[in-house]
Coordinates of C-alpha atoms and ligand atoms in Angstrom, one line a residue:
M1 CA 86.5 4.7 -49.0
V2 CA 84.2 7.3 -50.4
T3 CA 81.2 5.7 -48.7
T4 CA 82.9 5.6 -45.3
S5 CA 84.0 9.2 -45.4
R6 CA 80.5 10.2 -46.5
H7 CA 79.1 8.2 -43.6
V8 CA 81.5 9.8 -41.1
K9 CA 80.6 13.2 -42.4
R10 CA 76.8 12.7 -42.2
S11 CA 76.9 11.3 -38.7
A12 CA 79.1 14.2 -37.6
I13 CA 76.4 16.6 -38.9
E14 CA 73.7 14.7 -37.3
S15 CA 75.4 14.5 -33.9
T16 CA 76.0 18.3 -33.9
A17 CA 72.8 19.3 -35.5
V18 CA 70.8 19.9 -32.4
E19 CA 73.6 21.9 -30.7
L20 CA 74.0 24.0 -33.8
N21 CA 70.4 24.8 -34.0
P22 CA 69.6 28.3 -32.6
V23 CA 68.1 27.6 -29.2
F24 CA 64.5 28.5 -30.1
V25 CA 64.3 26.1 -33.1
R26 CA 65.4 23.1 -31.1
P27 CA 63.1 20.3 -30.1
G28 CA 61.7 21.3 -26.8
E29 CA 61.5 25.0 -27.7
A30 CA 60.1 24.7 -31.2
T31 CA 57.9 21.9 -29.9
E32 CA 56.2 21.6 -26.6
L33 CA 57.3 19.5 -23.7
P34 CA 54.6 17.9 -21.5
K35 CA 53.7 20.1 -18.5
F36 CA 52.1 17.7 -16.1
R37 CA 53.9 14.5 -16.8
I38 CA 57.7 13.9 -16.6
P39 CA 58.9 13.8 -20.3
S40 CA 60.0 10.4 -21.4
A41 CA 63.3 11.5 -22.7
E42 CA 66.1 13.9 -21.9
S43 CA 66.5 17.5 -23.1
L44 CA 69.6 19.5 -23.6
P45 CA 70.4 21.4 -20.4
E46 CA 70.3 24.7 -22.4
T47 CA 66.8 23.9 -23.6
A48 CA 65.5 22.9 -20.2
Y49 CA 67.1 26.0 -18.7
Q50 CA 65.6 28.3 -21.3
I51 CA 62.1 26.9 -20.8
V52 CA 62.2 27.3 -17.0
H53 CA 63.9 30.6 -17.2
D54 CA 61.3 32.0 -19.7
E55 CA 58.4 30.8 -17.7
A56 CA 59.8 32.4 -14.5
M57 CA 60.2 35.6 -16.5
L58 CA 56.5 35.8 -16.8
D59 CA 56.2 36.3 -13.0
G60 CA 55.9 39.8 -11.6
N61 CA 59.2 41.7 -11.2
A62 CA 60.3 41.0 -7.6
R63 CA 61.6 44.6 -7.1
Q64 CA 58.2 46.1 -8.1
N65 CA 56.4 43.7 -5.7
L66 CA 55.2 46.1 -3.1
A67 CA 53.1 43.3 -1.5
T68 CA 55.8 41.2 0.0
F69 CA 57.7 41.6 3.2
V70 CA 60.4 39.2 2.0
G71 CA 63.8 40.2 0.7
T72 CA 64.2 40.9 -3.0
W73 CA 67.6 42.4 -3.0
M74 CA 71.0 41.3 -1.8
D75 CA 74.5 42.5 -2.7
D76 CA 77.0 40.7 -4.9
Q77 CA 79.0 39.2 -2.0
A78 CA 75.8 37.7 -0.7
Q79 CA 75.0 36.2 -4.1
H80 CA 78.4 34.6 -4.1
L81 CA 78.0 33.2 -0.7
Y82 CA 74.6 31.9 -1.6
L83 CA 76.1 29.9 -4.5
D84 CA 79.0 28.8 -2.4
A85 CA 76.6 27.4 0.2
A86 CA 73.8 26.2 -1.9
D87 CA 74.7 22.5 -1.1
K88 CA 74.6 22.9 2.7
N89 CA 71.9 21.2 4.7
M90 CA 71.2 22.9 8.0
I91 CA 70.4 19.6 9.8
D92 CA 73.8 18.1 9.0
K93 CA 75.3 19.6 12.2
D94 CA 77.9 16.8 12.5
E95 CA 79.1 17.3 8.9
Y96 CA 78.8 21.1 8.9
P97 CA 79.7 22.1 12.5
Q98 CA 80.8 25.5 11.4
T99 CA 77.4 26.3 9.9
A100 CA 75.8 25.0 13.1
A101 CA 78.1 27.2 15.2
I102 CA 77.2 30.2 13.0
E103 CA 73.5 29.4 13.5
N104 CA 74.1 29.6 17.3
R105 CA 76.0 32.8 17.0
C106 CA 73.1 34.4 15.0
W107 CA 70.4 33.6 17.6
T108 CA 72.7 34.6 20.4
M109 CA 73.2 37.9 18.7
L110 CA 69.4 38.2 18.5
A111 CA 69.1 37.4 22.2
H112 CA 71.4 40.3 23.0
L113 CA 69.6 42.6 20.5
W114 CA 66.3 41.7 22.2
H115 CA 67.6 42.3 25.7
A116 CA 67.4 38.8 27.1
P117 CA 68.3 39.1 30.8
D118 CA 71.1 36.6 30.4
P119 CA 71.9 36.0 26.7
D120 CA 74.3 33.2 27.6
H121 CA 71.5 31.2 29.1
T122 CA 68.9 31.5 26.4
I123 CA 68.0 29.1 23.7
G124 CA 66.9 29.7 20.1
T125 CA 67.1 28.3 16.6
S126 CA 66.8 29.1 13.0
T127 CA 63.7 28.0 11.1
I128 CA 62.5 28.1 7.6
G129 CA 60.6 31.3 8.3
S130 CA 58.4 33.0 11.0
S131 CA 55.6 30.5 10.4
E132 CA 57.8 27.6 11.7
A133 CA 59.2 29.9 14.4
C134 CA 55.7 30.8 15.6
M135 CA 54.7 27.1 15.7
L136 CA 57.7 26.4 17.9
G137 CA 56.9 29.4 20.2
G138 CA 53.3 28.3 20.4
L139 CA 54.2 24.7 21.1
A140 CA 56.5 25.8 24.0
L141 CA 53.6 27.9 25.5
K142 CA 51.3 25.0 25.2
R143 CA 53.7 22.5 26.7
R144 CA 54.5 24.8 29.6
W145 CA 50.8 25.3 30.3
Q146 CA 50.2 21.5 30.1
H147 CA 53.0 20.8 32.6
A148 CA 51.7 23.4 35.1
R149 CA 48.1 22.1 34.8
T150 CA 49.2 18.5 35.2
A151 CA 51.3 19.4 38.2
A152 CA 48.3 21.1 39.7
G153 CA 46.1 18.1 38.9
K154 CA 43.9 20.0 36.5
P155 CA 42.7 19.0 33.0
T156 CA 44.7 20.0 29.9
D157 CA 42.2 19.3 27.2
R158 CA 41.0 22.8 26.4
P159 CA 43.9 25.1 25.7
N160 CA 43.3 28.5 24.1
L161 CA 45.5 31.2 22.7
V162 CA 44.5 34.9 22.7
M163 CA 45.5 37.2 19.9
S164 CA 44.2 40.0 17.6
S165 CA 41.9 39.2 14.7
A166 CA 44.6 40.7 12.6
V167 CA 47.2 37.9 13.2
Q168 CA 49.0 36.4 10.4
V169 CA 47.6 33.1 9.1
C170 CA 50.4 31.0 10.7
W171 CA 48.6 31.5 14.1
E172 CA 45.4 30.2 12.8
K173 CA 47.3 27.2 11.4
F174 CA 49.0 26.7 14.8
C175 CA 45.6 26.6 16.5
N176 CA 44.2 24.3 13.9
Y177 CA 47.1 21.9 13.7
W178 CA 47.8 21.6 17.4
D179 CA 44.2 21.7 18.7
V180 CA 44.3 25.0 20.5
E181 CA 41.2 27.1 20.6
P182 CA 41.9 30.5 18.9
R183 CA 40.4 33.5 20.7
F184 CA 40.5 36.5 18.5
V185 CA 40.1 40.0 19.9
P186 CA 38.6 41.9 17.0
I187 CA 40.2 45.1 15.9
S188 CA 38.1 48.2 15.4
E189 CA 38.4 51.9 14.4
D190 CA 39.0 52.6 18.2
H191 CA 41.3 49.7 18.8
K192 CA 43.2 49.4 15.6
V193 CA 45.5 46.8 17.2
L194 CA 45.4 44.5 20.2
D195 CA 46.1 46.9 23.0
G196 CA 45.1 45.1 26.2
H197 CA 41.6 46.6 26.1
D198 CA 39.0 44.1 27.5
L199 CA 41.6 41.4 27.6
E200 CA 40.1 40.0 30.9
S201 CA 37.1 38.8 29.0
Y202 CA 39.3 36.7 26.7
V203 CA 41.8 35.0 29.0
D204 CA 41.1 32.3 31.6
E205 CA 42.9 29.4 33.3
N206 CA 43.1 27.6 29.9
T207 CA 45.0 30.4 28.1
I208 CA 48.4 29.2 27.1
G209 CA 49.5 32.7 26.2
V210 CA 48.9 36.0 24.4
V211 CA 50.4 36.8 21.0
A212 CA 51.5 40.4 20.5
I213 CA 52.4 41.4 17.0
M214 CA 55.3 43.8 16.2
G215 CA 54.3 44.9 12.8
V216 CA 50.7 43.7 12.1
T217 CA 50.7 42.1 8.6
Y218 CA 47.6 44.0 7.5
T219 CA 48.9 47.5 8.3
G220 CA 52.4 47.4 9.6
M221 CA 51.4 48.9 13.0
Y222 CA 53.0 47.8 16.3
E223 CA 50.9 46.3 19.1
P224 CA 51.9 48.0 22.4
V225 CA 53.5 45.0 24.1
E226 CA 54.1 46.9 27.3
Q227 CA 50.5 47.9 27.6
I228 CA 49.3 44.3 26.9
A229 CA 51.7 43.1 29.6
A230 CA 50.3 45.8 32.0
A231 CA 46.8 44.5 31.3
L232 CA 48.0 40.9 32.1
D233 CA 49.6 42.2 35.3
R234 CA 46.2 43.6 36.4
I235 CA 44.6 40.3 35.5
Q236 CA 47.2 38.4 37.5
A237 CA 46.7 40.6 40.5
A238 CA 42.9 40.1 40.3
T239 CA 42.8 36.3 39.4
G240 CA 46.3 34.8 40.0
L241 CA 46.6 33.8 36.4
D242 CA 50.2 34.3 35.2
I243 CA 49.9 34.5 31.4
K244 CA 52.9 35.0 29.2
I245 CA 53.4 36.8 25.9
H246 CA 54.9 35.5 22.7
V247 CA 56.0 38.4 20.4
D248 CA 55.4 37.8 16.7
G249 CA 58.1 40.1 15.5
A250 CA 58.2 38.6 12.0
S251 CA 59.0 42.1 10.6
G252 CA 59.2 44.4 13.6
A253 CA 61.8 42.5 15.6
M254 CA 64.4 43.5 13.0
V255 CA 63.1 47.1 12.8
A256 CA 62.3 48.3 16.3
P257 CA 65.8 47.7 17.8
F258 CA 67.2 50.0 15.2
L259 CA 64.5 52.6 14.5
Q260 CA 62.7 52.7 17.9
P261 CA 65.4 51.8 20.4
Q262 CA 63.5 53.4 23.3
L263 CA 60.4 51.3 22.7
R264 CA 60.0 48.5 25.3
W265 CA 58.6 45.5 23.5
D266 CA 61.1 42.7 23.8
F267 CA 62.6 40.6 26.7
A268 CA 62.9 43.9 28.6
V269 CA 59.2 43.3 29.3
D270 CA 59.1 40.5 31.9
R271 CA 56.1 38.7 30.5
V272 CA 57.7 38.2 27.1
V273 CA 58.9 34.6 27.0
S274 CA 59.7 34.2 23.3
I275 CA 60.2 36.2 20.2
N276 CA 60.3 35.2 16.5
T277 CA 61.4 37.1 13.4
S278 CA 61.8 36.4 9.7
G279 CA 65.4 36.7 8.7
H280 CA 64.1 37.0 5.2
K281 CA 62.0 40.1 6.0
Y282 CA 63.7 43.0 7.6
G283 CA 66.6 40.7 8.5
L284 CA 67.3 41.4 4.8
V285 CA 68.1 37.8 3.6
Y286 CA 66.5 36.1 0.6
P287 CA 63.5 33.8 1.4
G288 CA 64.1 30.8 3.6
V289 CA 65.2 31.8 7.1
G290 CA 63.4 32.7 10.4
W291 CA 64.4 32.8 14.0
V292 CA 62.9 32.1 17.4
V293 CA 64.6 32.9 20.8
W294 CA 63.3 32.1 24.3
R295 CA 63.8 34.4 27.2
D296 CA 65.7 31.7 29.2
L297 CA 66.2 28.0 29.3
E298 CA 63.2 27.5 31.5
S299 CA 60.9 29.1 28.9
L300 CA 61.4 26.1 26.6
P301 CA 60.3 22.8 28.2
E302 CA 63.1 20.3 28.0
D303 CA 60.8 17.6 26.7
L304 CA 60.4 19.4 23.4
I305 CA 64.1 19.4 22.7
F306 CA 65.9 16.6 20.9
H307 CA 69.6 16.2 21.5
V308 CA 72.1 15.8 18.7
S309 CA 75.8 15.4 19.5
Y310 CA 78.4 17.3 17.4
L311 CA 81.9 18.3 17.9
G312 CA 81.9 16.0 21.0
G313 CA 79.4 18.3 22.6
D314 CA 75.6 18.2 22.9
M315 CA 73.5 20.1 20.4
P316 CA 69.9 20.7 21.4
T317 CA 67.5 21.0 18.5
F318 CA 63.9 21.9 18.3
A319 CA 62.4 22.2 14.8
L320 CA 59.5 20.9 12.6
N321 CA 61.7 20.4 9.6
F322 CA 64.6 18.0 9.3
S323 CA 66.5 19.0 6.1
R324 CA 66.5 22.7 5.2
P325 CA 68.8 25.0 3.4
G326 CA 71.8 26.2 5.4
A327 CA 72.8 28.9 3.0
Q328 CA 70.3 31.5 4.4
V329 CA 71.8 31.1 7.9
L330 CA 75.2 32.0 6.5
L331 CA 73.7 34.9 4.6
Q332 CA 72.1 36.2 7.9
Y333 CA 75.5 36.0 9.6
Y334 CA 77.1 37.7 6.6
L335 CA 74.6 40.6 7.0
F336 CA 75.2 40.9 10.7
L337 CA 78.9 41.2 10.1
R338 CA 78.5 43.4 7.0
L339 CA 76.0 45.8 8.4
G340 CA 76.4 45.8 12.1
R341 CA 73.8 47.6 14.2
E342 CA 74.7 50.9 12.6
G343 CA 74.2 49.5 9.1
Y344 CA 70.8 48.0 9.9
R345 CA 69.8 51.3 11.4
R346 CA 70.7 53.1 8.2
V347 CA 69.1 50.5 5.9
Q348 CA 65.8 50.4 7.9
G349 CA 65.9 54.2 8.3
A350 CA 66.2 54.7 4.6
A351 CA 63.2 52.3 4.1
R352 CA 61.2 54.3 6.7
D353 CA 62.1 57.6 5.0
V354 CA 60.7 56.3 1.7
A355 CA 57.6 54.9 3.4
T356 CA 56.8 58.1 5.3
Y357 CA 57.4 60.1 2.1
L358 CA 55.1 57.9 0.1
S359 CA 52.4 57.8 2.7
A360 CA 52.5 61.6 3.0
E361 CA 52.1 62.0 -0.8
I362 CA 49.4 59.4 -1.0
G363 CA 47.6 61.0 2.0
K364 CA 47.5 64.3 0.1
M365 CA 45.6 62.7 -2.8
P366 CA 41.9 63.5 -2.5
A367 CA 41.0 59.8 -3.3
F368 CA 42.7 58.4 -0.3
E369 CA 42.7 58.3 3.5
L370 CA 45.7 56.9 5.3
W371 CA 45.2 54.1 7.9
N372 CA 48.8 54.6 9.2
D373 CA 51.9 56.3 7.9
G374 CA 54.7 53.7 7.9
S375 CA 56.6 55.1 10.9
D376 CA 56.5 51.8 12.9
I377 CA 57.8 49.4 10.3
P378 CA 58.1 50.9 6.8
V379 CA 54.7 49.5 5.8
F380 CA 51.4 51.5 5.5
A381 CA 47.9 51.1 4.3
W382 CA 45.2 53.4 3.0
R383 CA 41.5 53.3 2.1
L384 CA 39.4 55.0 -0.4
R385 CA 38.0 58.2 1.1
P386 CA 34.4 57.5 1.9
G387 CA 32.1 59.1 -0.7
Y388 CA 35.0 59.8 -3.1
T389 CA 33.8 57.6 -6.0
K390 CA 31.3 55.0 -6.9
N391 CA 33.0 54.1 -10.2
W392 CA 36.1 52.3 -9.0
T393 CA 37.5 50.4 -6.1
L394 CA 41.0 49.8 -4.7
Y395 CA 40.8 46.4 -6.5
D396 CA 40.5 48.3 -9.8
L397 CA 43.4 50.5 -8.8
S398 CA 45.5 47.4 -8.0
D399 CA 44.7 46.0 -11.4
R400 CA 45.5 49.3 -13.1
L401 CA 48.9 49.5 -11.4
R402 CA 49.8 46.1 -12.6
M403 CA 49.9 47.6 -16.1
T404 CA 53.0 49.4 -15.1
G405 CA 54.4 46.4 -13.2
W406 CA 53.6 47.5 -9.7
L407 CA 52.1 44.9 -7.4
V408 CA 50.1 46.6 -4.7
P409 CA 47.5 44.4 -3.1
A410 CA 44.0 45.5 -2.0
Y411 CA 42.2 43.3 0.5
P412 CA 39.5 43.4 3.2
M413 CA 40.6 44.0 6.8
P414 CA 40.1 41.1 9.3
D415 CA 37.1 40.4 11.4
G416 CA 35.8 43.5 13.2
L417 CA 36.5 45.6 10.1
S418 CA 35.9 43.2 7.3
D419 CA 33.7 45.7 5.4
L420 CA 36.8 47.9 5.0
T421 CA 39.1 47.5 2.0
V422 CA 42.6 48.8 2.2
Q423 CA 45.6 48.8 0.0
R424 CA 49.1 48.4 1.4
I425 CA 52.7 49.1 0.5
V426 CA 55.7 47.3 2.0
V427 CA 58.8 49.4 1.5
R428 CA 62.0 47.2 1.6
A429 CA 65.7 47.7 1.1
G430 CA 66.1 48.4 -2.6
F431 CA 63.0 50.6 -3.0
S432 CA 64.8 53.9 -3.6
H433 CA 63.4 57.4 -3.6
D434 CA 63.7 57.4 -7.4
L435 CA 61.6 54.2 -7.7
A436 CA 59.1 55.7 -5.2
D437 CA 58.7 58.8 -7.4
A438 CA 58.3 56.6 -10.5
F439 CA 55.6 54.7 -8.5
L440 CA 53.8 57.9 -7.5
A441 CA 53.7 59.1 -11.1
D442 CA 52.2 55.8 -12.1
L443 CA 49.7 55.9 -9.2
R444 CA 48.6 59.4 -10.1
A445 CA 48.1 58.4 -13.7
A446 CA 46.1 55.3 -12.7
V447 CA 43.8 57.3 -10.5
G448 CA 43.4 59.9 -13.2
Y449 CA 42.4 57.2 -15.7
L450 CA 39.9 55.7 -13.3
D451 CA 38.5 59.1 -12.3
A452 CA 37.9 59.9 -16.0
L453 CA 35.6 56.9 -16.4
D454 CA 32.0 58.0 -16.3
A455 CA 30.6 54.6 -15.4
P456 CA 31.6 52.0 -12.9
M457 CA 34.4 49.6 -13.9
P458 CA 33.1 46.1 -14.6
T459 CA 34.1 43.9 -11.7
A460 CA 37.2 41.9 -12.0
H461 CA 35.0 38.8 -12.3
Q462 CA 33.1 40.2 -15.3
R463 CA 36.3 41.3 -17.0
S464 CA 38.3 38.1 -16.8
G465 CA 35.4 35.8 -17.4
F466 CA 36.7 33.4 -14.7
H467 CA 34.7 30.4 -14.1
H468 CA 35.1 28.4 -10.9
Ligands
PLP501 C1 55.1 37.3 7.5 C2 54.6 37.0 8.8 C3 54.5 35.8 9.4 C4 54.9 34.5 8.6 O1 56.3 34.6 8.3 P1 57.0 33.7 7.2 O2 58.4 34.1 7.5 O3 56.5 34.2 5.9 O4 56.7 32.3 7.5 C5 54.0 35.6 10.7 N1 53.6 36.7 11.4 C6 53.7 38.0 10.9 C7 53.2 39.1 11.7 C8 54.2 38.2 9.6 O5 54.2 39.4 9.1

C-alpha cells in the first residue's frame, strides 16, 4: 500500500510539474525551440503563445509607426466584432449570405460617395487591399481595350498604361504580371505630380488607360484628375483616341469626399471609369480590406466576371483571391454605420489638423524644407535644406528617431527626382496632438544631437557592419 500511494504521489507531481513551473523556466522558454523546422513535439499553448507574443513585441510600436498608411487603431466594439468574425471566409457567399450582402452595401455606399451617375447600376467588390483592387481596375481597362481593338480588327499585342513615375509599386506589378508596357511620366520640381502636361507624347492607340493618383504615396499630394481628363479631352479632339482614367485613391478616395468635397476627382469626371481605395488606410479598418468600384456595368467587361449563385440569386464575383478574411468587410460596415459621413469628416479633419500643425513646425526648423504641407491627405514630406549640413543625412535622422521609437522613413524620390531624398510622415487616426508634440520634442532633440557632431556620421553600412 505504501508503495502504491508513493507511486500515485510521484506521478501526480510529474504530471503537474510542467504547468507548475513559472512560464519562463519551462521547456521551450528555458530552452530553445527550433526556428526553421517544425518542432517534433507539442508545446503547452501558454509556452507557444509566450514565445510568439514576445517575438512580436520586438517589432516597432504600431502607433509610433509614422511610415504606414494602414490602420493601427480601432475602438473596443471593432475589436469585439473582429474576434466575433475571425472565422468568416469572404468567399463563402452561400454560407455567409449576410456578410456577402454587407459587402455589396459597402461598395454601393462608396459608389454613392464617389458620385457614380447611377449607383444602382454600378459594380464593385471588396479585395484584400488596394493592390488587388488596382489589378482588377487595370485588368478591366486592358480587357475593354482588347475588345475594342478586336472589334476594329486591330492587333492587341502591345498594350501600354500611362502613369506618373511616382506610382505605388502595385502598378509596376500589374504591368509586369499582365504584360502591359508601363509608360512613366517623370515627376520634376515643376511638375510635382502627373498633371496632364505633355501627356500627348505618352498616349497612343495602344494605351489602355491613364492612372491618376489621389494621394501620391511618396508625398501625399493629389494628382489633378480634372486637369488630366481635360488633357485627354484635347487628345481625343485631336486624334480620336478615347482614353479612360482609373483613379488610384488608395488613401485619398476616403479623404477627399470628406475634407475637399468641392474637388472634382471621382465619377463626377466623365473619363473616370473605376476607383479603388484601401479600406485599411483612411477607411480606418485594420489591415486586410480594399475596394474597387466601376462607374457603370459597361465599364467592367462581362467576360471577367464569374457568377456564383446565392440566396437563389446571381452573385457576380471578380477577384484574384479565393479565400480571404470576411471580418474586415464587417469592420468597414461597422465604421460606415458608427461614423457616418460626419464622423469620417471629423476623424480625417483631426488628422489633417495634426498633419498641418506638424508640417508648419517642421517647416520652421532651419534644417528642413517642406515638399508639401499635409493639406491634401494628412501626409507630408520634407527634404534637408540644401547646404544645411554635410555631417548628417535624413537617413541618420531616421535612425536617430528610432531610438525614441518613432518610425519615420527616409527614401529617394522616384525617377525624375531620384537624387532627392525626402522624409515622410503619415498622420493617422490615433496620432493625437499630444503625441505630435512628443514627436516634435524628440525630433528637435535628434536634430540637436546630429548638429552637435563635428564630423560626418559613419554611413549606416559602416555602422551596422552588414554583409550582403
Ligand atoms: C498603399 C497604396 C497602394 C497599395 O495599397 P494596399 O492596400 O497596401 O495594397 C496602391 N496605391 C497607392 C497610391 C497607395 O498609397
